[in-house]
Tab-separated table of C-alpha atoms in Angstrom:
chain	number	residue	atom	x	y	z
A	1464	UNK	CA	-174.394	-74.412	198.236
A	1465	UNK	CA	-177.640	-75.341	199.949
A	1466	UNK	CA	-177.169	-76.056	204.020
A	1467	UNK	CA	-178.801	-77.385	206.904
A	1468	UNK	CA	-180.585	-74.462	208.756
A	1469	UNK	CA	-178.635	-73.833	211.578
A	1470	UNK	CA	-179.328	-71.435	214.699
A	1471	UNK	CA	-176.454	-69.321	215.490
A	1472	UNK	CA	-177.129	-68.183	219.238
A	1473	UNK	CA	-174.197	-69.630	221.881
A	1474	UNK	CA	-174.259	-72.984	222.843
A	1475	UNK	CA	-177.409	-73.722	222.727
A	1476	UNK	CA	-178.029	-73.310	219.498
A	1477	UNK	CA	-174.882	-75.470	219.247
A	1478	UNK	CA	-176.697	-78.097	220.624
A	1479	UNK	CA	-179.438	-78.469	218.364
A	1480	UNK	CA	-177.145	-78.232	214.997
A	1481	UNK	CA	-177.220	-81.437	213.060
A	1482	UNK	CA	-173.654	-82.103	214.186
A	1483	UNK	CA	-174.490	-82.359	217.574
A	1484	UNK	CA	-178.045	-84.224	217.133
A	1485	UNK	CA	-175.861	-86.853	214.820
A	1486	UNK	CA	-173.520	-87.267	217.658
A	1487	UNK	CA	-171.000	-85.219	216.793
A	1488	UNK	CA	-167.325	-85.710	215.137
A	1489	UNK	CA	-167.636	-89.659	216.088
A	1490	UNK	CA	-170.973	-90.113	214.189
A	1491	UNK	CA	-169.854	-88.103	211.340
A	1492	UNK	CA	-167.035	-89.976	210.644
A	1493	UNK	CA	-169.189	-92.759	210.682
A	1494	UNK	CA	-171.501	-91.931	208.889
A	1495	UNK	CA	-169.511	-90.894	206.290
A	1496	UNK	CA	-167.454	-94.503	206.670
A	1497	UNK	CA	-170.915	-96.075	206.024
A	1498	UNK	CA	-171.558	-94.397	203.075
A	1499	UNK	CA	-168.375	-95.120	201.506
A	1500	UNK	CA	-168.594	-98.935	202.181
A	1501	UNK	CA	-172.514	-98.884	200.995
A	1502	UNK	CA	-171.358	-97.319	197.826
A	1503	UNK	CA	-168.359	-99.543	197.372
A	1504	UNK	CA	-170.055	-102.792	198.111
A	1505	UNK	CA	-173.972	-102.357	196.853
A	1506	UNK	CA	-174.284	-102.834	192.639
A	1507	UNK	CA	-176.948	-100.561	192.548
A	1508	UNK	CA	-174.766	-97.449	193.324
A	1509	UNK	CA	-171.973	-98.970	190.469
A	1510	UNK	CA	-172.543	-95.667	188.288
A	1511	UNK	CA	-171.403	-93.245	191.376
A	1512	UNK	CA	-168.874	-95.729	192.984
A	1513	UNK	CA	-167.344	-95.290	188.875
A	1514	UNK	CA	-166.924	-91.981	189.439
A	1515	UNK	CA	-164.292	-91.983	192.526
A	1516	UNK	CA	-160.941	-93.577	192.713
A	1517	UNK	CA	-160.460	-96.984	193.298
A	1518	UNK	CA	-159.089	-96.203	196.812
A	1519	UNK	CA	-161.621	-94.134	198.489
A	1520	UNK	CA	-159.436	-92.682	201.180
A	1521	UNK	CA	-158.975	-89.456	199.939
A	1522	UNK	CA	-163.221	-89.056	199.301
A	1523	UNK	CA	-164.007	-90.789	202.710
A	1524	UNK	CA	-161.565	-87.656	204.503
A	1525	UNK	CA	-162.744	-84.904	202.175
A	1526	UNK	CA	-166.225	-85.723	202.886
A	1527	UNK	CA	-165.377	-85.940	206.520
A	1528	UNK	CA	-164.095	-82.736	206.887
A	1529	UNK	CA	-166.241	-80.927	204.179
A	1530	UNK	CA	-169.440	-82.700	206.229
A	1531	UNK	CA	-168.629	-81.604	209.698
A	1532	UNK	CA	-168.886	-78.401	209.032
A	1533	UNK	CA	-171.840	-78.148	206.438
A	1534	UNK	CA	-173.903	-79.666	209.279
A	1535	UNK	CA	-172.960	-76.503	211.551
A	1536	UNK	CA	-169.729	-78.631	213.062
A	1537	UNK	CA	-166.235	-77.380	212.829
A	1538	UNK	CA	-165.043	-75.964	209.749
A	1539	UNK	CA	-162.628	-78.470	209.252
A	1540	UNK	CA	-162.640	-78.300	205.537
A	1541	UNK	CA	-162.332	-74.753	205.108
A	1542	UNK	CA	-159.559	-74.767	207.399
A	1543	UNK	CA	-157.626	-77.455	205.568
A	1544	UNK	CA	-158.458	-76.543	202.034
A	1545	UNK	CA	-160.484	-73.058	201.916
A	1546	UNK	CA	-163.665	-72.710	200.349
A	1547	UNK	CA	-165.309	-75.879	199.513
A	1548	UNK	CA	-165.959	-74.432	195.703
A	1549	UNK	CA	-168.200	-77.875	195.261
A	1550	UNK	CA	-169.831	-77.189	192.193
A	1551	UNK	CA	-166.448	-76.310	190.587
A	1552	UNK	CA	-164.697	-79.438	191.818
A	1553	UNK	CA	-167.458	-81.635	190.696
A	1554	UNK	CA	-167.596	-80.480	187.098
A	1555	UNK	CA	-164.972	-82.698	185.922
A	1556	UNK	CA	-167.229	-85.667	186.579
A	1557	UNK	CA	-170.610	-86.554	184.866
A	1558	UNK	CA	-173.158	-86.118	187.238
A	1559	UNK	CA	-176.429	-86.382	186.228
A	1560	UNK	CA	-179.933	-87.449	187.837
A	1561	UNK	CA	-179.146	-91.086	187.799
A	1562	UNK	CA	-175.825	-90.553	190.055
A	1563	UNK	CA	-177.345	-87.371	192.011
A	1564	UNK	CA	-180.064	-90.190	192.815
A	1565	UNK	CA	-178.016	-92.792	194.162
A	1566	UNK	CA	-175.845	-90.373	196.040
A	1567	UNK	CA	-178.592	-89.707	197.799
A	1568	UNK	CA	-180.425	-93.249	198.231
A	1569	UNK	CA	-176.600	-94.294	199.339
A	1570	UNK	CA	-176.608	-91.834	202.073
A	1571	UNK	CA	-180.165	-92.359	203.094
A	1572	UNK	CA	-179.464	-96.259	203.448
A	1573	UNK	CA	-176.276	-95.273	205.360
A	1574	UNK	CA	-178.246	-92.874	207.822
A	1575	UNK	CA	-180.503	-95.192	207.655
A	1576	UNK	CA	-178.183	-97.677	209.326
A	1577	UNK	CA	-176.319	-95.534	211.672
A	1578	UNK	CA	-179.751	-94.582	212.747
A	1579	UNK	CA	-179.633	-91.241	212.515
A	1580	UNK	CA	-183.560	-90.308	214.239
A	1581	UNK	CA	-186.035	-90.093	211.630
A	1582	UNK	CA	-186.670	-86.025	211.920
A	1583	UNK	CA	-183.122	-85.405	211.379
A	1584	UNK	CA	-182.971	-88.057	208.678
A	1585	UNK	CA	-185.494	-86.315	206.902
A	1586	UNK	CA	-184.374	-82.985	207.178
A	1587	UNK	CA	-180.998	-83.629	205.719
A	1588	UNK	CA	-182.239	-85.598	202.800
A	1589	UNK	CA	-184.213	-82.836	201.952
A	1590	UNK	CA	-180.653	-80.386	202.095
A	1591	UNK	CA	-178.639	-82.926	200.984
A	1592	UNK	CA	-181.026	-83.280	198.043
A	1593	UNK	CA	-181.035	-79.424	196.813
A	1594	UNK	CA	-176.960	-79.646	197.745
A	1595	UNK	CA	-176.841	-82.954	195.413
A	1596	UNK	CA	-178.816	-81.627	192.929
A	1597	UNK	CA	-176.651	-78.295	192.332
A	1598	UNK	CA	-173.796	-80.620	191.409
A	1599	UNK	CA	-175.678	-81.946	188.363
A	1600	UNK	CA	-173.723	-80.783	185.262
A	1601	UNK	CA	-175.239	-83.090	182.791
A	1602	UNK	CA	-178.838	-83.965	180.882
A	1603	UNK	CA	-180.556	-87.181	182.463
């Protein structure tokens, strides 16, 4: 799994992971609400919104919790489920360029409007891109 470079030294360094610059857990959980509504409600995103339940409840909380600590937050995840494993609990779904693509353009629109600073915004595209792009398990 790709991640957001993160400096490891005391609290300062705290300070300056992504969590924190996004605002910590409040503005992950949003962000991660935003998402979910962009993909749910936007027809250009109806290939990846397919590919999740109709009640997105269970994604909006894994995200959550797999989110805060990928961008050097709490390990909330691995403390509720253990290792994320994500390219293992992705296979089961096609994923190819066209839904790595709009995962991404869905979370850039929902940064985007959480305004999440541009610097930052651009930095995590460019991890959540090479994290996104792992997942693909199918041609196209």
């Amino acid at each position: 799994m790709s991640s957001v470079p993160v400096p490891t030294e005391g609290a300062e360094a705290a300070s300056q992971a992504p969590y924190a610059l996004l605002g910590g857990d409040a503005a992950v959980r949003a962000l991660v609400g935003r998402f979910y509504d962009v993909m749910d409600l936007e027809p250009r995103y109806a290939e990846l919104r397919a590919l999740h339940a109709t009640d997105l409840a269970h994604a909006r909380e894994k995200l959550y919790l797999f989110l805060s600590g990928w961008l050097g937050g709490p390990s909330l995840y691995i403390e509720r489920h253990g290792h994320p494993m994500l390219r293992a609990r992705h296979l089961p779904f096609a994923i190819g360029i066209r839904e790595r693509d709009q995962w991404l353009a869905c979370m850039d629109q929902a940064m985007v409007e959480q305004k999440v600073a541009e610097d930052l915004r651009q930095k995590l595209l460019q991890a959540f891109f090479q994290t996104a792009d792992w997942m693909r398990n199918k041609a196209g």
